[in-house]
mmCIF file of C-alpha atoms (C1' of nucleotides) in Angstrom:
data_model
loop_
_atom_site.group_PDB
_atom_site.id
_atom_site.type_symbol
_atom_site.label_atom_id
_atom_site.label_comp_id
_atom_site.label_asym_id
_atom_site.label_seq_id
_atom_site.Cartn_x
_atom_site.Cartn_y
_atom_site.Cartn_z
ATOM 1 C CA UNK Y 1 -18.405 -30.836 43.430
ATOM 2 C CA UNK Y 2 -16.788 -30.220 46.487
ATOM 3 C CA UNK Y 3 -13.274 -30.895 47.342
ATOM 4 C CA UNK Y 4 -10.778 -30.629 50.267
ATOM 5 C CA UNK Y 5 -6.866 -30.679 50.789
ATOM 6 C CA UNK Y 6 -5.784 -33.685 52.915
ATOM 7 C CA UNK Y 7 -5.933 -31.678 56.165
ATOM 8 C CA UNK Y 8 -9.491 -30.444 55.802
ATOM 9 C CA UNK Y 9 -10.808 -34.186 54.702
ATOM 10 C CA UNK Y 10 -9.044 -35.489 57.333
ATOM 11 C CA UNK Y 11 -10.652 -32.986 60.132
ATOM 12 C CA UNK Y 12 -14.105 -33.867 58.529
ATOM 13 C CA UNK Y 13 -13.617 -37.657 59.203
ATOM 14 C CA UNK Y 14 -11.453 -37.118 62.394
ATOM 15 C CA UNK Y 15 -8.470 -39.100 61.653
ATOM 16 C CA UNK Y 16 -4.965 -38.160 60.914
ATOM 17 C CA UNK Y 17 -3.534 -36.872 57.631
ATOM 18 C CA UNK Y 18 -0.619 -39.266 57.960
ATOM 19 C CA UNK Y 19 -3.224 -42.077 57.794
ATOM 20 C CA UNK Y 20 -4.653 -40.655 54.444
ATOM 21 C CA UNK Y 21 -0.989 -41.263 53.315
ATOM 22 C CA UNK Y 22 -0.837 -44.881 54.490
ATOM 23 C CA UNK Y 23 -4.217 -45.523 53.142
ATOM 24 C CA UNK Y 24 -3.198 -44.472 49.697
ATOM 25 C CA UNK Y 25 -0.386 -46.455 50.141
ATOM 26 C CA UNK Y 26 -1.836 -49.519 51.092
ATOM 27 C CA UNK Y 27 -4.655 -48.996 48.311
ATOM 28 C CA UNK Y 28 -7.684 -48.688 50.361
ATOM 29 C CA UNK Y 29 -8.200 -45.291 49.673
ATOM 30 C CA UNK Y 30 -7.788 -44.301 45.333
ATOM 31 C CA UNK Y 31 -4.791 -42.239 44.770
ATOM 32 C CA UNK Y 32 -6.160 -38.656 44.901
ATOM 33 C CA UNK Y 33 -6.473 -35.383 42.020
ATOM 34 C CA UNK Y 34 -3.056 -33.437 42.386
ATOM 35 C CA UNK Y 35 -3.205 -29.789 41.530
ATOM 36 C CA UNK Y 36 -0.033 -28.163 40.101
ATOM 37 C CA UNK Y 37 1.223 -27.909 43.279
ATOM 38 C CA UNK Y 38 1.143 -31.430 44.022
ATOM 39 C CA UNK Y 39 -0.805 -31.317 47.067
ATOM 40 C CA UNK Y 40 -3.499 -33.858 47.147
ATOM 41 C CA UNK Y 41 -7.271 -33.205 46.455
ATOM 42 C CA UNK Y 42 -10.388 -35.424 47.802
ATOM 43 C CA UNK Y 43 -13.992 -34.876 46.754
ATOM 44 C CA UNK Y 44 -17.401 -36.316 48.472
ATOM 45 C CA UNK Y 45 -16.853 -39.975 47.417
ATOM 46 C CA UNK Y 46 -13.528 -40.013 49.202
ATOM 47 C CA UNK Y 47 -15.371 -38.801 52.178
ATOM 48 C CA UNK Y 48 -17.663 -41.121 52.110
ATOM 49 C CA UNK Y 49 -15.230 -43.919 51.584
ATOM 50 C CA UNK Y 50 -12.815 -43.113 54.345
ATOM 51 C CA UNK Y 51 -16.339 -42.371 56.326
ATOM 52 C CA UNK Y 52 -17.229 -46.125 55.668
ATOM 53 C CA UNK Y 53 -13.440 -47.187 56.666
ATOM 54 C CA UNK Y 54 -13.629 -45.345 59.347
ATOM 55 C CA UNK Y 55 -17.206 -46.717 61.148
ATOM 56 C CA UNK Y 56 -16.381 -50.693 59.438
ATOM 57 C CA UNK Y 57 -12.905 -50.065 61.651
ATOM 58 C CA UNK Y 58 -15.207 -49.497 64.842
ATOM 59 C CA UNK Y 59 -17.258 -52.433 63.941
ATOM 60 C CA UNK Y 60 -14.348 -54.956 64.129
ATOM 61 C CA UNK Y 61 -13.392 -55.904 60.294
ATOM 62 C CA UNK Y 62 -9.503 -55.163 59.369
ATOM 63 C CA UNK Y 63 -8.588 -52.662 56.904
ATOM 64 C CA UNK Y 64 -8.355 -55.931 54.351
ATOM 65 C CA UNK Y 65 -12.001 -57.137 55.000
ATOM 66 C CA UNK Y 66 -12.753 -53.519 54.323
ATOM 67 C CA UNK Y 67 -11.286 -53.313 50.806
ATOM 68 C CA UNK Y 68 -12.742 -56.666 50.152
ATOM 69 C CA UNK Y 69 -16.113 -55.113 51.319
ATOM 70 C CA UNK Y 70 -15.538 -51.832 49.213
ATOM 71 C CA UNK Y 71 -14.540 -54.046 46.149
ATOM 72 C CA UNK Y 72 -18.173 -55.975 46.569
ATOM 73 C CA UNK Y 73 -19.349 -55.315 43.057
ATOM 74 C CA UNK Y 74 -20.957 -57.020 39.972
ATOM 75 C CA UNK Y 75 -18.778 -56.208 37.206
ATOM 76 C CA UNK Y 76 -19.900 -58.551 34.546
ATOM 77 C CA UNK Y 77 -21.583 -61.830 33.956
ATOM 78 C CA UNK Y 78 -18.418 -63.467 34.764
ATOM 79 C CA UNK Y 79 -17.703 -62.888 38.050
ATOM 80 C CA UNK Y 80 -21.095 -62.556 39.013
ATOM 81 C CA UNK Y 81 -21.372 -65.969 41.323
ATOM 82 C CA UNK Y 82 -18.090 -65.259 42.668
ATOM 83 C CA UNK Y 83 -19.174 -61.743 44.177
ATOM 84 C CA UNK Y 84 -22.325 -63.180 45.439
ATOM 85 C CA UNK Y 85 -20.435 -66.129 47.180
ATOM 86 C CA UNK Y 86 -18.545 -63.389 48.806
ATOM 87 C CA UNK Y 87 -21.029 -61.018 49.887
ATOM 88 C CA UNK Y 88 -23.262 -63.928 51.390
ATOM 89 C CA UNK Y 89 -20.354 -65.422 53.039
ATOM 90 C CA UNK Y 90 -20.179 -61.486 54.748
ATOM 91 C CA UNK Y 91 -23.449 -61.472 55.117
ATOM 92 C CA UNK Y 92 -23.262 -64.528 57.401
ATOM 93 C CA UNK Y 93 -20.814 -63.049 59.378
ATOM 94 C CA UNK Y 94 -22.268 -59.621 59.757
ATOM 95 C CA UNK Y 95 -25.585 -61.567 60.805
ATOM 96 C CA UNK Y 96 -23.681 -63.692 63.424
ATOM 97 C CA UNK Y 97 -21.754 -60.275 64.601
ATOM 98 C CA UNK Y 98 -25.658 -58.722 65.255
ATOM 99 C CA UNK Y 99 -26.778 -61.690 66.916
ATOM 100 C CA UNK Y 100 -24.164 -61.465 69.766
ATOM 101 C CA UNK Y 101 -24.017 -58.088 69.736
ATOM 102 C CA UNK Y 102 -27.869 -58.232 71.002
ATOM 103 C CA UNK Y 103 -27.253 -60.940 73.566
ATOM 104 C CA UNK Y 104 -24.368 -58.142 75.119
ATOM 105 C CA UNK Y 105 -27.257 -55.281 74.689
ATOM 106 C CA UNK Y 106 -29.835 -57.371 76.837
ATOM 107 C CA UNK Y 107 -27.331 -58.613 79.525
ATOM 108 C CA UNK Y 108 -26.279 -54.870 79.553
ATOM 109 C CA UNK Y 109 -29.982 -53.766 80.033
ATOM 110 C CA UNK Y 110 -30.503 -56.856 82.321
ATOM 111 C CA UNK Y 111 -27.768 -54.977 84.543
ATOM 112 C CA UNK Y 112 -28.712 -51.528 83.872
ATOM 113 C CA UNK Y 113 -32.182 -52.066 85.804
ATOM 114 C CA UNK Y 114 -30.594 -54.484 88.754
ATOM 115 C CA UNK Y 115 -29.031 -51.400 89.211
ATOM 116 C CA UNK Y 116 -31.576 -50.436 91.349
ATOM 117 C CA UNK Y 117 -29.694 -51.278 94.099
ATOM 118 C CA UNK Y 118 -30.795 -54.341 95.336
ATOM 119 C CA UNK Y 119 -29.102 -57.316 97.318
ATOM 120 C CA UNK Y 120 -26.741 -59.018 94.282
ATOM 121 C CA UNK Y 121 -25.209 -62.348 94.391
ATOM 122 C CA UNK Y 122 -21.360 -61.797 95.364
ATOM 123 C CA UNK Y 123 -19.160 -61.610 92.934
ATOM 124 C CA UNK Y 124 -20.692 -63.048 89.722
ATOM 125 C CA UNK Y 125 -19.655 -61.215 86.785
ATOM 126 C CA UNK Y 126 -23.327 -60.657 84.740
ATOM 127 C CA UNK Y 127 -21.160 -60.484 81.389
ATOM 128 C CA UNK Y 128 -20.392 -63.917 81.173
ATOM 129 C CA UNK Y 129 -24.051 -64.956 80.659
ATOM 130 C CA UNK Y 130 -23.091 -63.251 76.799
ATOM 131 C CA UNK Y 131 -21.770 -66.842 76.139
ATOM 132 C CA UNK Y 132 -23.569 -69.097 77.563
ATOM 133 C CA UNK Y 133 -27.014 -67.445 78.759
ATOM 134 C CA UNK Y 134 -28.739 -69.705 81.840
ATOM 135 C CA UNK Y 135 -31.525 -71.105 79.849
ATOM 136 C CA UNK H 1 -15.710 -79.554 88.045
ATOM 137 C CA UNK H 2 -14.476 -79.496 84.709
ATOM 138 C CA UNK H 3 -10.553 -78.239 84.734
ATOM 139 C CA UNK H 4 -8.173 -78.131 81.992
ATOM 140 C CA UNK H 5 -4.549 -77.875 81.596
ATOM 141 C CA UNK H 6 -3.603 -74.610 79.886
ATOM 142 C CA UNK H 7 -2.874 -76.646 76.578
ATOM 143 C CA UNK H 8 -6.753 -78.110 76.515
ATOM 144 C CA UNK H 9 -8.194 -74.660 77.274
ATOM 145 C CA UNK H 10 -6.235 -73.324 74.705
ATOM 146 C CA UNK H 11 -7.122 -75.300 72.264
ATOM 147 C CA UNK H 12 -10.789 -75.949 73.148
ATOM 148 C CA UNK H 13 -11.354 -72.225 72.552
ATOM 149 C CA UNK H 14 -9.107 -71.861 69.166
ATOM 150 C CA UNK H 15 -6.365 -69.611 71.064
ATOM 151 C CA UNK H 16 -2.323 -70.554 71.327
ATOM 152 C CA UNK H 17 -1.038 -71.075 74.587
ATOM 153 C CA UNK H 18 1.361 -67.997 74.585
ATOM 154 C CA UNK H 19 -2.180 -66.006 74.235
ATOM 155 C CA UNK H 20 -3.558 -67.389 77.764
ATOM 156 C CA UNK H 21 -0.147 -66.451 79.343
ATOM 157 C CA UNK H 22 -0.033 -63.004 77.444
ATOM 158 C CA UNK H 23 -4.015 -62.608 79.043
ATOM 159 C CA UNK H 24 -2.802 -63.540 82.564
ATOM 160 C CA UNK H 25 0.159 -60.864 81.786
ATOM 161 C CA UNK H 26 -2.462 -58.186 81.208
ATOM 162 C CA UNK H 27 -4.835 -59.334 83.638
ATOM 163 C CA UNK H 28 -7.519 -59.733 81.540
ATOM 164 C CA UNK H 29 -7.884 -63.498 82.475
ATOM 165 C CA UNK H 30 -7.361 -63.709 86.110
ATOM 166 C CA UNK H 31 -4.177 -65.942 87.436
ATOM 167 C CA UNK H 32 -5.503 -70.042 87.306
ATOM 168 C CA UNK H 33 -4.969 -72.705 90.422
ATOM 169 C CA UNK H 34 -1.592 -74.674 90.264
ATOM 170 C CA UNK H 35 -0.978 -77.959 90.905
ATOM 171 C CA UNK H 36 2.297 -79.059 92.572
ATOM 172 C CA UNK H 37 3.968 -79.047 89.523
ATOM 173 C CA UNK H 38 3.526 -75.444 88.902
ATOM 174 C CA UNK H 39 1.147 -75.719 85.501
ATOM 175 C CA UNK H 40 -1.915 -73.904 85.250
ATOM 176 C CA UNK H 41 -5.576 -75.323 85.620
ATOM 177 C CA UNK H 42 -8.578 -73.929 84.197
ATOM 178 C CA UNK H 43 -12.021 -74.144 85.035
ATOM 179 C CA UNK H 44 -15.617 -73.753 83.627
ATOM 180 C CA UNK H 45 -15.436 -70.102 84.202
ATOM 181 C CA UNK H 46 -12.004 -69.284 82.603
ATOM 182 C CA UNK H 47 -13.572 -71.439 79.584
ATOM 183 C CA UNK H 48 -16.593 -68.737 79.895
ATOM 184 C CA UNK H 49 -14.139 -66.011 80.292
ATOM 185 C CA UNK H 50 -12.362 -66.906 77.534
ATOM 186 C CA UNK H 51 -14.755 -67.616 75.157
ATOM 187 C CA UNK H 52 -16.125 -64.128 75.632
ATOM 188 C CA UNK H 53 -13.151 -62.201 75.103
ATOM 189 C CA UNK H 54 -12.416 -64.084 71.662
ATOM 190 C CA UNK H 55 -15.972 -63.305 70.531
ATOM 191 C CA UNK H 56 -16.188 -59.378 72.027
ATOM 192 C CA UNK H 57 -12.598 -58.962 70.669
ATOM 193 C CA UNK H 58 -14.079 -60.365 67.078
ATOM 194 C CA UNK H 59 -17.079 -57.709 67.421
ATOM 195 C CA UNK H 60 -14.036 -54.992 67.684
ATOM 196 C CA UNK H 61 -13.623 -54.432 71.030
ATOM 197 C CA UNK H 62 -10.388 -53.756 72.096
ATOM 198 C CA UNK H 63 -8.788 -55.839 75.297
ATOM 199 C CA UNK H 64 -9.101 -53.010 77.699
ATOM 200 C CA UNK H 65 -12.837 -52.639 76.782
ATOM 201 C CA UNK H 66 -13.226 -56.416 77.129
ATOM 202 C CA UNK H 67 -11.421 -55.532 80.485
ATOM 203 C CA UNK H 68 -13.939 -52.828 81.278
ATOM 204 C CA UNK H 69 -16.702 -55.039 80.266
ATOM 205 C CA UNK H 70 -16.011 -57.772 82.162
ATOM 206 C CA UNK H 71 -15.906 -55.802 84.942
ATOM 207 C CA UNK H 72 -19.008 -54.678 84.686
ATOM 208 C CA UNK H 73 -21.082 -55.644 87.956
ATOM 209 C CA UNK H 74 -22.519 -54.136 90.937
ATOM 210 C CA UNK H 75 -20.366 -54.384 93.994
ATOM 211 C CA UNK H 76 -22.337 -52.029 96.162
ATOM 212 C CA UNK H 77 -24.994 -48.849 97.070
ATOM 213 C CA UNK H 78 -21.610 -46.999 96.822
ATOM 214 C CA UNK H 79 -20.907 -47.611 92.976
ATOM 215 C CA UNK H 80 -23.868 -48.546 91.741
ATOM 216 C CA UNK H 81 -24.355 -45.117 90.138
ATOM 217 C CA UNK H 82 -21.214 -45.319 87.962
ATOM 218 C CA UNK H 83 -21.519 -48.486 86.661
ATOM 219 C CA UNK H 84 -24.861 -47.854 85.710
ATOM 220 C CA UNK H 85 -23.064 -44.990 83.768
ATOM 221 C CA UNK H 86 -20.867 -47.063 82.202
ATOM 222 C CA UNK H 87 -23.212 -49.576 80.714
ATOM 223 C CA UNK H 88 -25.800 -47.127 79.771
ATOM 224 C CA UNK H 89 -22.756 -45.893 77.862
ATOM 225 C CA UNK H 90 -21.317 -49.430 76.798
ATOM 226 C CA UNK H 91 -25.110 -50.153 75.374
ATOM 227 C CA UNK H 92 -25.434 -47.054 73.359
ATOM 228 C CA UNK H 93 -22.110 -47.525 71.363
ATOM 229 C CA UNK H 94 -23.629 -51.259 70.791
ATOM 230 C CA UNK H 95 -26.655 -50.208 69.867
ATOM 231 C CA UNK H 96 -25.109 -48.120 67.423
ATOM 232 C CA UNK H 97 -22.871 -51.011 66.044
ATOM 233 C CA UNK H 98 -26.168 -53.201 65.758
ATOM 234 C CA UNK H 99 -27.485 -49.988 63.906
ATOM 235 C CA UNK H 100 -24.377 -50.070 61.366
ATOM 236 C CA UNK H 101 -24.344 -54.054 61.215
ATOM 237 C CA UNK H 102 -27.726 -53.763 60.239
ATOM 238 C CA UNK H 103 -27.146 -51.011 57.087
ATOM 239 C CA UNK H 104 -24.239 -53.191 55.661
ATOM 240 C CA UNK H 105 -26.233 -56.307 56.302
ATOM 241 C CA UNK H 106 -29.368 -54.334 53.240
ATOM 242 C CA UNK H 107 -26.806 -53.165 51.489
ATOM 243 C CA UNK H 108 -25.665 -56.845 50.913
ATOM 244 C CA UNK H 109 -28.732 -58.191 50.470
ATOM 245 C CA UNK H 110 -29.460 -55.712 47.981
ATOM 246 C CA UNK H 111 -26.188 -56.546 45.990
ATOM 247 C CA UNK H 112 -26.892 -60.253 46.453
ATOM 248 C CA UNK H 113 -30.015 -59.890 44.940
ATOM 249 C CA UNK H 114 -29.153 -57.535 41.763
ATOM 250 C CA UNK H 115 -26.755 -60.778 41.417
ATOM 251 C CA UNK H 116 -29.354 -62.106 39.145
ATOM 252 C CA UNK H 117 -26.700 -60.838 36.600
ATOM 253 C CA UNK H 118 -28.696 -57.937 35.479
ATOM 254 C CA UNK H 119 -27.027 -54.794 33.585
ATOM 255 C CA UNK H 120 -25.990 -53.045 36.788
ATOM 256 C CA UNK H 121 -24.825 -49.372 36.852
ATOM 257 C CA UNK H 122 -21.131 -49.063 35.887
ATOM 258 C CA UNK H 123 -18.616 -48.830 38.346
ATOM 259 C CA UNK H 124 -20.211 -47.443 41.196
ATOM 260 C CA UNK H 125 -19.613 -49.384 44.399
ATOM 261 C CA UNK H 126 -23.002 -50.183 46.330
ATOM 262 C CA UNK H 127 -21.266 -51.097 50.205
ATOM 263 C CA UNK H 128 -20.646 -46.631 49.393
ATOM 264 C CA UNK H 129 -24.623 -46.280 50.312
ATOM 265 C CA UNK H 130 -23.834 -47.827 54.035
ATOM 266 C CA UNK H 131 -22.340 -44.723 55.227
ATOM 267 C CA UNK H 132 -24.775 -42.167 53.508
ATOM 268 C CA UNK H 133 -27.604 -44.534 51.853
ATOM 269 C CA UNK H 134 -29.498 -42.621 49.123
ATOM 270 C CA UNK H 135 -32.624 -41.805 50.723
ATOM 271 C "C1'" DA X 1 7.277 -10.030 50.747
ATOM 272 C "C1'" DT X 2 7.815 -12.440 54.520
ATOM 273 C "C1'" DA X 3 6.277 -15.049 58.379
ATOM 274 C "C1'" DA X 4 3.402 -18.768 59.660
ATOM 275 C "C1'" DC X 5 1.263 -22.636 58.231
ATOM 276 C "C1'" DA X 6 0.029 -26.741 55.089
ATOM 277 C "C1'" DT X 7 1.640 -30.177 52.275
ATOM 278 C "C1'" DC X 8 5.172 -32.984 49.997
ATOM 279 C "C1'" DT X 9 8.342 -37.431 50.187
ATOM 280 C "C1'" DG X 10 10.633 -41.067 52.412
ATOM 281 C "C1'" DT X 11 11.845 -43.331 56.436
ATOM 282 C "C1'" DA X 12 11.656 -44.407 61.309
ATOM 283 C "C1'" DG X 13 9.203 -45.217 65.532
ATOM 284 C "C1'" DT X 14 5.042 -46.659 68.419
ATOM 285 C "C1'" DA X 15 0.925 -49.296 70.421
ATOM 286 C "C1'" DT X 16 -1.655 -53.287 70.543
ATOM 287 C "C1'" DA X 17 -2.061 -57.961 70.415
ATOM 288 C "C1'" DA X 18 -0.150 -61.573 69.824
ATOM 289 C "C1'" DT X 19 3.550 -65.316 68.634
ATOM 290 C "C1'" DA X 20 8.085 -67.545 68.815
ATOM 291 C "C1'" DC X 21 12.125 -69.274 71.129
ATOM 292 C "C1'" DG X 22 15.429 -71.264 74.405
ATOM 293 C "C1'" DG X 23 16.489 -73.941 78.150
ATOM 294 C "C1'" DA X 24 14.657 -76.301 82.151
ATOM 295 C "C1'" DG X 25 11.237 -78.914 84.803
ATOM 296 C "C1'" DT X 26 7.063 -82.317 84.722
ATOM 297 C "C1'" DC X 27 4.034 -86.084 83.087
ATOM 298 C "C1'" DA X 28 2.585 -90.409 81.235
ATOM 299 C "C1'" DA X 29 3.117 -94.537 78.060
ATOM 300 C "C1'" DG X 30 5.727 -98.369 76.763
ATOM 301 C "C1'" DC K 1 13.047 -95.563 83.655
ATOM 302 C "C1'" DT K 2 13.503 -93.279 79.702
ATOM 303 C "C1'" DT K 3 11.630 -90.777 75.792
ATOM 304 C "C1'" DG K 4 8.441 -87.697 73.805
ATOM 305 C "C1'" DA K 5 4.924 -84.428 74.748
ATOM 306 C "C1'" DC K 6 3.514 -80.731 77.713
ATOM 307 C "C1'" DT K 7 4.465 -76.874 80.627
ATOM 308 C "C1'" DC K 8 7.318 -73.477 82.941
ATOM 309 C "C1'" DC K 9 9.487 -68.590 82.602
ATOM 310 C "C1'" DG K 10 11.598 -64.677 80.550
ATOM 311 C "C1'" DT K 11 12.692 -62.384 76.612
ATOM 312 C "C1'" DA K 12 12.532 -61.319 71.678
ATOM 313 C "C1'" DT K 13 10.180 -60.928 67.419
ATOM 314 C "C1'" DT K 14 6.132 -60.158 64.373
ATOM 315 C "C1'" DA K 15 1.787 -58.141 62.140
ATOM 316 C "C1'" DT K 16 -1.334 -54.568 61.852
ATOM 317 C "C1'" DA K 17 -2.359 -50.025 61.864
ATOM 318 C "C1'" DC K 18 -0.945 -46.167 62.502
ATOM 319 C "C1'" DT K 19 2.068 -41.812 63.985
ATOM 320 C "C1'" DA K 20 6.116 -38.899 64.012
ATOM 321 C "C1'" DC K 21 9.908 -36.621 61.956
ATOM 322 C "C1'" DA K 22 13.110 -34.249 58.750
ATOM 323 C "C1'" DG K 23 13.898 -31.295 55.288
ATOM 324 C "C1'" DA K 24 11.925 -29.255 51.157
ATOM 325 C "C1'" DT K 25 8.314 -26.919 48.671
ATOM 326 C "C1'" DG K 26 3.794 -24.564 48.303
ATOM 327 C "C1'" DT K 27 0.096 -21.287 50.206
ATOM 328 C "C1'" DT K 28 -1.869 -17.605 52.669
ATOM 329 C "C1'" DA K 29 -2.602 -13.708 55.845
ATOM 330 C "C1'" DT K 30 -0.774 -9.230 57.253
#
DNA sequence: ATAACATCTGTAGTATAATACGGAGTCAAG
DNA sequence: CTTGACTCCGTATTATACTACAGATGTTAT
């Protein structure tokens, strides 16, 4: 299995080794392996984790959706409706996130090809059709 | 046309007050008409305006991308090139996010379906296959 | 073996995006 | 015509998410 000291993993994922730290502390990220000399040690599920933190950051949810979203498991019988509730209530919103983010993809493909330089009404900003699209 | 006192816009859209003024501060919402009296009036646009930056900001865009965003329209021959830059660029990111929205959104699925309180696999945690989903 | 560099801990500081507060002016209902 | 709600402005404070620093210890390349 491989593994890497805090600098390396955080080169690999791009962010800084400080924010490892305040990861760990703010339990989003598992308390690492320590070798004798009490430097930290993170292996490929770590990377994949902070990989996931990382991109879900990008994608708008806060570091405490994100643990919520990591914790999304079926551990037994009992809390099995409860996780489900959960992950369709994300669901919802992750479906609802897609559907605007398409209506901002076609009214930024709607300007990329007026961009052919033609005659444009004034100063109408294209952007706000995102909201409220004329029909 | 519709107009609202900075109160009525606020809370039509689900924002405080101090937000608006903060959003005129930082010119991302442009400075409203006054009346006499000084206070600010809103209009059907603004409404727009706002609307979309509460929604984009939601989908993780931060206010000077909003900023960038909504400034997003063709002005002339002169700059048509770069803004067609720009939103070329502005699409791929969101086509990416869509991409990314899209893995979480089977991953979820899949977990809301296994809820059918099966034996599931011990503690592994599925929203892990978003990032790097096992082929 | 000795620089140069990485990591350790704890604490302090920063950027972004609000949010709150104080004291004064404005509006609208009874 | 006053009283309560709304708005004004400037400034201060807060929450989230880092980011930097200091001083010590551990590692590595020459």
């Amino acid at each position: 299995m491989e593994h890497y000291k805090v600098g390396a993993i955080a080169e690999k994922v791009g962010v800084n080794v400080e924010t490892l730290r305040y990861y760990e502390k703010i339990k989003i990220m598992p308390k690492p392996k320590r070798k004798e000399s009490r430097y930290r040690f993170y292996d490929e599920l770590d990377l994949r984790r902070l990989l996931f933190i990382k991109r879900a950051k990008e994608l708008g949810f806060t570091l405490k959706e994100i643990k919520e979203l990591l914790n999304l498991k079926i551990e037994s019988t009992a809390t099995c409706g409860d996780v489900k509730h959960l992950a369709e209530h994300k669901l919802t919103d992750i479906e609802e996130r897609i559907k605007d983010l398409k209506n901002i993809k076609n009214v930024l493909i709607k300007l990329i090809n007026q961009c052919v330089c033609e005659e444009l009404s004034t100063d109408e900003c294209p952007i706000l059709e995102i909201i409220d699209p004329k029909t």
